[in-house]
Structure formats: C-alpha cells, structure tokens
PDB file of C-alpha atoms in Angstrom:
ATOM      1  CA  MET A   1      25.156 -54.282  -6.466  1.00  0.00           C
ATOM      2  CA  ASN A   2      27.775 -52.438  -4.482  1.00  0.00           C
ATOM      3  CA  LEU A   3      27.196 -49.367  -2.333  1.00  0.00           C
ATOM      4  CA  ARG A   4      28.702 -47.018  -4.927  1.00  0.00           C
ATOM      5  CA  THR A   5      26.281 -48.211  -7.621  1.00  0.00           C
ATOM      6  CA  VAL A   6      23.320 -47.866  -5.249  1.00  0.00           C
ATOM      7  CA  LEU A   7      24.340 -44.286  -4.347  1.00  0.00           C
ATOM      8  CA  LEU A   8      24.884 -43.306  -7.988  1.00  0.00           C
ATOM      9  CA  THR A   9      21.495 -44.756  -8.965  1.00  0.00           C
ATOM     10  CA  ALA A  10      19.774 -42.934  -6.097  1.00  0.00           C
ATOM     11  CA  CYS A  11      21.473 -39.645  -6.980  1.00  0.00           C
ATOM     12  CA  ALA A  12      20.486 -40.016 -10.626  1.00  0.00           C
ATOM     13  CA  GLY A  13      16.867 -40.657  -9.607  1.00  0.00           C
ATOM     14  CA  ILE A  14      16.840 -37.597  -7.338  1.00  0.00           C
ATOM     15  CA  ALA A  15      18.381 -35.435 -10.075  1.00  0.00           C
ATOM     16  CA  LEU A  16      15.754 -36.627 -12.577  1.00  0.00           C
ATOM     17  CA  THR A  17      12.942 -35.881 -10.099  1.00  0.00           C
ATOM     18  CA  LEU A  18      14.310 -32.406  -9.352  1.00  0.00           C
ATOM     19  CA  SER A  19      14.632 -31.613 -13.059  1.00  0.00           C
ATOM     20  CA  GLN A  20      10.918 -32.325 -13.483  1.00  0.00           C
ATOM     21  CA  VAL A  21       9.796 -30.103 -10.605  1.00  0.00           C
ATOM     22  CA  ALA A  22       8.446 -26.810 -11.907  1.00  0.00           C
ATOM     23  CA  LEU A  23      10.222 -23.905 -10.302  1.00  0.00           C
ATOM     24  CA  PRO A  24       8.210 -20.732  -9.803  1.00  0.00           C
ATOM     25  CA  ALA A  25       8.783 -18.205 -12.533  1.00  0.00           C
ATOM     26  CA  ALA A  26      10.683 -15.091 -11.581  1.00  0.00           C
ATOM     27  CA  PRO A  27       8.359 -12.086 -11.339  1.00  0.00           C
ATOM     28  CA  ALA A  28       8.253  -9.932 -14.424  1.00  0.00           C
ATOM     29  CA  ALA A  29      10.279  -6.747 -14.318  1.00  0.00           C
ATOM     30  CA  LEU A  30       8.488  -3.702 -13.003  1.00  0.00           C
ATOM     31  CA  PRO A  31       7.242  -1.244 -15.618  1.00  0.00           C
ATOM     32  CA  ALA A  32       9.423   1.866 -15.917  1.00  0.00           C
ATOM     33  CA  ASP A  33       6.569   4.065 -14.679  1.00  0.00           C
ATOM     34  CA  SER A  34       5.836   1.949 -11.583  1.00  0.00           C
ATOM     35  CA  VAL A  35       6.021   3.793  -8.258  1.00  0.00           C
ATOM     36  CA  TYR A  36       7.540   0.566  -6.907  1.00  0.00           C
ATOM     37  CA  GLN A  37      10.728   1.459  -8.782  1.00  0.00           C
ATOM     38  CA  LEU A  38      11.459   3.675  -5.753  1.00  0.00           C
ATOM     39  CA  PRO A  39      13.409   1.478  -3.323  1.00  0.00           C
ATOM     40  CA  LEU A  40      11.506   1.929  -0.086  1.00  0.00           C
ATOM     41  CA  ARG A  41      11.141   0.070   3.207  1.00  0.00           C
ATOM     42  CA  LEU A  42       7.916   0.514   5.141  1.00  0.00           C
ATOM     43  CA  THR A  43       7.105  -0.252   8.760  1.00  0.00           C
ATOM     44  CA  ASP A  44       3.429  -0.947   9.341  1.00  0.00           C
ATOM     45  CA  GLN A  45       1.078  -0.689  12.300  1.00  0.00           C
ATOM     46  CA  ALA A  46       2.098  -4.159  13.491  1.00  0.00           C
ATOM     47  CA  GLY A  47       5.789  -3.230  13.459  1.00  0.00           C
ATOM     48  CA  ARG A  48       6.539  -5.350  10.370  1.00  0.00           C
ATOM     49  CA  SER A  49       9.163  -3.961   8.029  1.00  0.00           C
ATOM     50  CA  TYR A  50       9.133  -4.830   4.334  1.00  0.00           C
ATOM     51  CA  ASP A  51       9.847  -3.500   0.868  1.00  0.00           C
ATOM     52  CA  TRP A  52       6.812  -1.638  -0.428  1.00  0.00           C
ATOM     53  CA  SER A  53       7.022  -3.381  -3.805  1.00  0.00           C
ATOM     54  CA  THR A  54       5.573  -6.424  -2.003  1.00  0.00           C
ATOM     55  CA  ARG A  55       2.246  -4.591  -2.409  1.00  0.00           C
ATOM     56  CA  ARG A  56       2.547  -5.526  -6.069  1.00  0.00           C
ATOM     57  CA  GLY A  57      -0.017  -8.021  -7.302  1.00  0.00           C
ATOM     58  CA  LYS A  58      -3.299  -6.199  -6.780  1.00  0.00           C
ATOM     59  CA  PRO A  59      -4.548  -2.632  -7.148  1.00  0.00           C
ATOM     60  CA  GLN A  60      -3.840  -0.259  -4.272  1.00  0.00           C
ATOM     61  CA  LEU A  61      -5.604   2.862  -3.080  1.00  0.00           C
ATOM     62  CA  VAL A  62      -2.781   4.996  -1.652  1.00  0.00           C
ATOM     63  CA  SER A  63      -2.618   8.293   0.203  1.00  0.00           C
ATOM     64  CA  MET A  64      -0.323  10.130   2.573  1.00  0.00           C
ATOM     65  CA  PHE A  65      -1.364  11.306   6.025  1.00  0.00           C
ATOM     66  CA  TYR A  66      -0.087  11.782   9.562  1.00  0.00           C
ATOM     67  CA  THR A  67      -1.631  10.400  12.717  1.00  0.00           C
ATOM     68  CA  SER A  68      -1.874  13.613  14.755  1.00  0.00           C
ATOM     69  CA  CYS A  69      -3.793  15.441  12.011  1.00  0.00           C
ATOM     70  CA  GLN A  70      -7.220  16.569  13.186  1.00  0.00           C
ATOM     71  CA  TYR A  71      -8.570  18.000   9.939  1.00  0.00           C
ATOM     72  CA  ILE A  72      -7.934  16.611   6.475  1.00  0.00           C
ATOM     73  CA  CYS A  73      -6.403  13.213   7.367  1.00  0.00           C
ATOM     74  CA  PRO A  74      -9.570  11.874   9.040  1.00  0.00           C
ATOM     75  CA  LEU A  75     -11.383  12.846   5.828  1.00  0.00           C
ATOM     76  CA  ILE A  76      -8.819  10.871   3.812  1.00  0.00           C
ATOM     77  CA  VAL A  77      -9.600   7.818   5.949  1.00  0.00           C
ATOM     78  CA  GLU A  78     -13.347   8.417   5.486  1.00  0.00           C
ATOM     79  CA  SER A  79     -12.780   8.605   1.726  1.00  0.00           C
ATOM     80  CA  GLY A  80     -11.166   5.173   1.735  1.00  0.00           C
ATOM     81  CA  LYS A  81     -14.027   3.776   3.812  1.00  0.00           C
ATOM     82  CA  ALA A  82     -16.573   5.355   1.454  1.00  0.00           C
ATOM     83  CA  MET A  83     -14.828   3.706  -1.514  1.00  0.00           C
ATOM     84  CA  GLU A  84     -15.062   0.345   0.235  1.00  0.00           C
ATOM     85  CA  LYS A  85     -18.803   0.773   0.825  1.00  0.00           C
ATOM     86  CA  HIS A  86     -19.384   1.251  -2.902  1.00  0.00           C
ATOM     87  CA  LEU A  87     -17.508  -1.910  -3.913  1.00  0.00           C
ATOM     88  CA  THR A  88     -18.732  -5.492  -4.054  1.00  0.00           C
ATOM     89  CA  PRO A  89     -17.178  -7.946  -1.571  1.00  0.00           C
ATOM     90  CA  ALA A  90     -15.047  -9.381  -4.417  1.00  0.00           C
ATOM     91  CA  GLN A  91     -13.851  -5.901  -5.424  1.00  0.00           C
ATOM     92  CA  GLN A  92     -13.033  -5.145  -1.785  1.00  0.00           C
ATOM     93  CA  ARG A  93     -10.882  -8.284  -1.596  1.00  0.00           C
ATOM     94  CA  ASN A  94      -9.079  -7.211  -4.782  1.00  0.00           C
ATOM     95  CA  LEU A  95      -8.078  -3.805  -3.389  1.00  0.00           C
ATOM     96  CA  GLY A  96      -5.392  -2.899  -0.887  1.00  0.00           C
ATOM     97  CA  ILE A  97      -5.616   0.421   0.950  1.00  0.00           C
ATOM     98  CA  LEU A  98      -2.290   1.898   1.990  1.00  0.00           C
ATOM     99  CA  LEU A  99      -1.933   5.073   4.052  1.00  0.00           C
ATOM    100  CA  LEU A 100       1.654   6.305   4.198  1.00  0.00           C
ATOM    101  CA  SER A 101       2.911   8.641   6.884  1.00  0.00           C
ATOM    102  CA  MET A 102       4.525  11.966   6.069  1.00  0.00           C
ATOM    103  CA  ASP A 103       5.613  12.184   9.731  1.00  0.00           C
ATOM    104  CA  PRO A 104       7.522   8.945  10.378  1.00  0.00           C
ATOM    105  CA  GLU A 105       9.396  10.404  13.343  1.00  0.00           C
ATOM    106  CA  HIS A 106       6.120  10.492  15.299  1.00  0.00           C
ATOM    107  CA  ASP A 107       4.055   7.877  13.457  1.00  0.00           C
ATOM    108  CA  THR A 108       5.366   4.804  15.223  1.00  0.00           C
ATOM    109  CA  PRO A 109       3.640   1.429  14.857  1.00  0.00           C
ATOM    110  CA  LYS A 110       1.795   2.218  18.105  1.00  0.00           C
ATOM    111  CA  ALA A 111       0.502   5.553  16.734  1.00  0.00           C
ATOM    112  CA  LEU A 112      -0.502   3.895  13.455  1.00  0.00           C
ATOM    113  CA  GLN A 113      -2.316   1.093  15.323  1.00  0.00           C
ATOM    114  CA  ALA A 114      -4.196   3.691  17.373  1.00  0.00           C
ATOM    115  CA  VAL A 115      -5.658   5.098  14.124  1.00  0.00           C
ATOM    116  CA  VAL A 116      -6.544   1.581  12.947  1.00  0.00           C
ATOM    117  CA  ASP A 117      -8.371   0.975  16.222  1.00  0.00           C
ATOM    118  CA  LYS A 118     -10.074   4.380  16.415  1.00  0.00           C
ATOM    119  CA  ARG A 119     -11.291   4.272  12.809  1.00  0.00           C
ATOM    120  CA  ARG A 120     -12.106   0.532  12.930  1.00  0.00           C
ATOM    121  CA  LEU A 121     -10.082  -0.292   9.853  1.00  0.00           C
ATOM    122  CA  ASP A 122     -10.031  -3.863   8.551  1.00  0.00           C
ATOM    123  CA  THR A 123      -6.351  -4.826   8.421  1.00  0.00           C
ATOM    124  CA  ALA A 124      -7.149  -7.511   5.855  1.00  0.00           C
ATOM    125  CA  ARG A 125      -7.343  -4.568   3.414  1.00  0.00           C
ATOM    126  CA  TRP A 126      -5.945  -1.528   5.241  1.00  0.00           C
ATOM    127  CA  THR A 127      -2.283  -0.946   5.997  1.00  0.00           C
ATOM    128  CA  LEU A 128      -0.910   2.154   7.701  1.00  0.00           C
ATOM    129  CA  ALA A 129       2.845   2.458   7.348  1.00  0.00           C
ATOM    130  CA  SER A 130       5.779   4.805   7.749  1.00  0.00           C
ATOM    131  CA  PRO A 131       8.757   5.146   5.420  1.00  0.00           C
ATOM    132  CA  PRO A 132      12.209   6.089   6.715  1.00  0.00           C
ATOM    133  CA  PRO A 133      12.316   9.852   7.484  1.00  0.00           C
ATOM    134  CA  GLY A 134      14.820  10.521   4.704  1.00  0.00           C
ATOM    135  CA  GLN A 135      12.542   9.022   2.054  1.00  0.00           C
ATOM    136  CA  VAL A 136       9.284  10.877   2.677  1.00  0.00           C
ATOM    137  CA  ARG A 137       9.996  13.562   0.064  1.00  0.00           C
ATOM    138  CA  ALA A 138      10.840  10.985  -2.643  1.00  0.00           C
ATOM    139  CA  LEU A 139       7.706   8.990  -1.805  1.00  0.00           C
ATOM    140  CA  ALA A 140       5.512  12.086  -1.995  1.00  0.00           C
ATOM    141  CA  GLY A 141       7.161  12.941  -5.317  1.00  0.00           C
ATOM    142  CA  VAL A 142       6.347   9.629  -7.015  1.00  0.00           C
ATOM    143  CA  LEU A 143       2.746   9.859  -5.773  1.00  0.00           C
ATOM    144  CA  GLY A 144       2.366  13.517  -6.787  1.00  0.00           C
ATOM    145  CA  ILE A 145       1.543  14.626  -3.240  1.00  0.00           C
ATOM    146  CA  ARG A 146       2.721  18.032  -2.026  1.00  0.00           C
ATOM    147  CA  TYR A 147       3.376  18.778   1.629  1.00  0.00           C
ATOM    148  CA  ARG A 148       5.360  21.036   3.919  1.00  0.00           C
ATOM    149  CA  GLN A 149       5.903  20.905   7.620  1.00  0.00           C
ATOM    150  CA  LEU A 150       4.902  23.959   9.627  1.00  0.00           C
ATOM    151  CA  ALA A 151       6.701  25.436  12.622  1.00  0.00           C
ATOM    152  CA  ASP A 152       4.147  23.927  15.025  1.00  0.00           C
ATOM    153  CA  GLY A 153       4.811  20.390  13.713  1.00  0.00           C
ATOM    154  CA  GLU A 154       1.613  20.209  11.656  1.00  0.00           C
ATOM    155  CA  PHE A 155       1.672  19.733   7.878  1.00  0.00           C
ATOM    156  CA  ASN A 156       0.050  21.462   4.943  1.00  0.00           C
ATOM    157  CA  HIS A 157      -0.558  18.787   2.324  1.00  0.00           C
ATOM    158  CA  THR A 158      -2.666  17.790  -0.622  1.00  0.00           C
ATOM    159  CA  SER A 159      -5.395  15.273   0.102  1.00  0.00           C
ATOM    160  CA  ALA A 160      -4.882  13.101  -2.948  1.00  0.00           C
ATOM    161  CA  LEU A 161      -6.087   9.531  -3.206  1.00  0.00           C
ATOM    162  CA  VAL A 162      -4.044   7.666  -5.797  1.00  0.00           C
ATOM    163  CA  LEU A 163      -5.141   4.441  -7.493  1.00  0.00           C
ATOM    164  CA  LEU A 164      -2.302   2.118  -8.509  1.00  0.00           C
ATOM    165  CA  ASP A 165      -2.642  -0.890 -10.764  1.00  0.00           C
ATOM    166  CA  ALA A 166      -1.227  -4.267  -9.733  1.00  0.00           C
ATOM    167  CA  ASN A 167       2.229  -3.223 -10.965  1.00  0.00           C
ATOM    168  CA  GLY A 168       2.294   0.153  -9.249  1.00  0.00           C
ATOM    169  CA  ARG A 169       1.362   2.375 -12.191  1.00  0.00           C
ATOM    170  CA  ILE A 170      -0.872   5.341 -11.413  1.00  0.00           C
ATOM    171  CA  LEU A 171      -4.310   4.776 -12.948  1.00  0.00           C
ATOM    172  CA  ALA A 172      -6.288   7.635 -11.403  1.00  0.00           C
ATOM    173  CA  ARG A 173      -6.243  10.250  -8.661  1.00  0.00           C
ATOM    174  CA  THR A 174      -8.659  12.509  -6.883  1.00  0.00           C
ATOM    175  CA  GLU A 175      -8.404  15.257  -4.312  1.00  0.00           C
ATOM    176  CA  ARG A 176     -12.067  14.997  -3.380  1.00  0.00           C
ATOM    177  CA  VAL A 177     -12.290  13.601   0.143  1.00  0.00           C
ATOM    178  CA  GLY A 178     -15.084  12.773   2.527  1.00  0.00           C
ATOM    179  CA  SER A 179     -17.966  10.338   2.700  1.00  0.00           C
ATOM    180  CA  ARG A 180     -19.192  10.961  -0.868  1.00  0.00           C
ATOM    181  CA  PRO A 181     -16.731   9.438  -3.360  1.00  0.00           C
ATOM    182  CA  ASP A 182     -15.662  11.171  -6.542  1.00  0.00           C
ATOM    183  CA  PRO A 183     -17.784   9.298  -9.155  1.00  0.00           C
ATOM    184  CA  GLU A 184     -15.059   9.197 -11.810  1.00  0.00           C
ATOM    185  CA  PHE A 185     -12.468   7.961  -9.326  1.00  0.00           C
ATOM    186  CA  LEU A 186     -14.891   5.344  -7.971  1.00  0.00           C
ATOM    187  CA  ALA A 187     -15.496   4.120 -11.534  1.00  0.00           C
ATOM    188  CA  ALA A 188     -11.725   3.730 -11.997  1.00  0.00           C
ATOM    189  CA  VAL A 189     -11.450   1.775  -8.735  1.00  0.00           C
ATOM    190  CA  ARG A 190     -14.322  -0.508  -9.779  1.00  0.00           C
ATOM    191  CA  LYS A 191     -12.737  -1.122 -13.177  1.00  0.00           C
ATOM    192  CA  ALA A 192      -9.341  -1.911 -11.617  1.00  0.00           C
ATOM    193  CA  THR A 193     -10.771  -4.341  -9.074  1.00  0.00           C
ATOM    194  CA  GLY A 194     -12.951  -6.351 -11.458  1.00  0.00           C
ATOM    195  CA  PRO A 195     -16.650  -7.162 -11.721  1.00  0.00           C
TER     196      PRO A 195
END
C-alpha cells in the first residue's frame, strides 16, 4: 500500500467518524414575546460582560434597582430573599434572580459587589448587573418598570418583581415588596420552578 492510499483510507475513516458524531442542536428561536428579543449586554458584579439572553434556560426573577438607593431597593432585595425562603432547595436551584441597574453610570461591578456582600446574596442564584446607559429605558420598557431620575441623582421607580419563564416570557409580576411574599406571585414562582 502506498502512502497516498494510506492517507485516503485514513481521511475516509475520519470523515465517517465525524459524520456519526452528534452535533448539538441549535437553540430554538426565541418566542416573539420574549424579553430576550431586546439585544442587551450586561456587566455583572464580577465584571463579566455577556448577552442577557444567556439567562435563557431557567426561570428568572427580575427587578430593577440602583445601589445607592436607601428606601425601596433594599426592600426589593428582601423580597427576592423572602421568595427563596419559601422555595424548596430544588426550586431554588431552578430559579435565577437578576437585579438590573437603572443607574449604570454609578453601578460599577465594585458597587454591585458591595450590595452582594452587604446583603449576603448567594451568587450561585443572584446576579446584579448593569446594562449600557443608553439601554436602560428600553430594558425598563420590556419589563414594564417605570422610573425617572430626580435632580439629586435619586430615582423614582416602580418596585416590580417580574417572573420570566425559561424563554424570557413574562409569567407574573408583583409590586408587593418586603419580607412577606405576595401569595399569588409566590405560587407562580413555585409553579415555574417545579415540584
């Protein structure tokens, strides 16, 4: 057997092997009503930057906040923690909690990490992130959150918690915040995260 025949036989064997390897299926297209249709880059508390549609795959509890807020935003965090306490360990693992900044000019990764540390948030489930400044209004729009910046740099804003399904569709929302969860919203979170 000459070298050419050996090479052709080897190449044919490699091609046959490669044709039998299962390639991962391309992800299904996003539903038209998915909030992930909004092209958006986030930068999280660890300084990682990524497309927010990478949150796809499991339900998400999402809200908007800003790190220097002394009033309603700490209650939003407490609401997320209260939800966690009412879930089984399996349900907790099946839920991501994403707090998005409405003040990305000041909410640097360091400022976001300070909130994680102060509130003792488990980063296996909790992510605090900032969008680019020019995209805050669009993000608030798809989540149905209203806000306006005041002259002193503070914000007036709704305190909505929004539950997304694994594909980014809005399943439920509540504006009840604090340590006692909204029972209807909690039921929706439990249903979305499984038994």
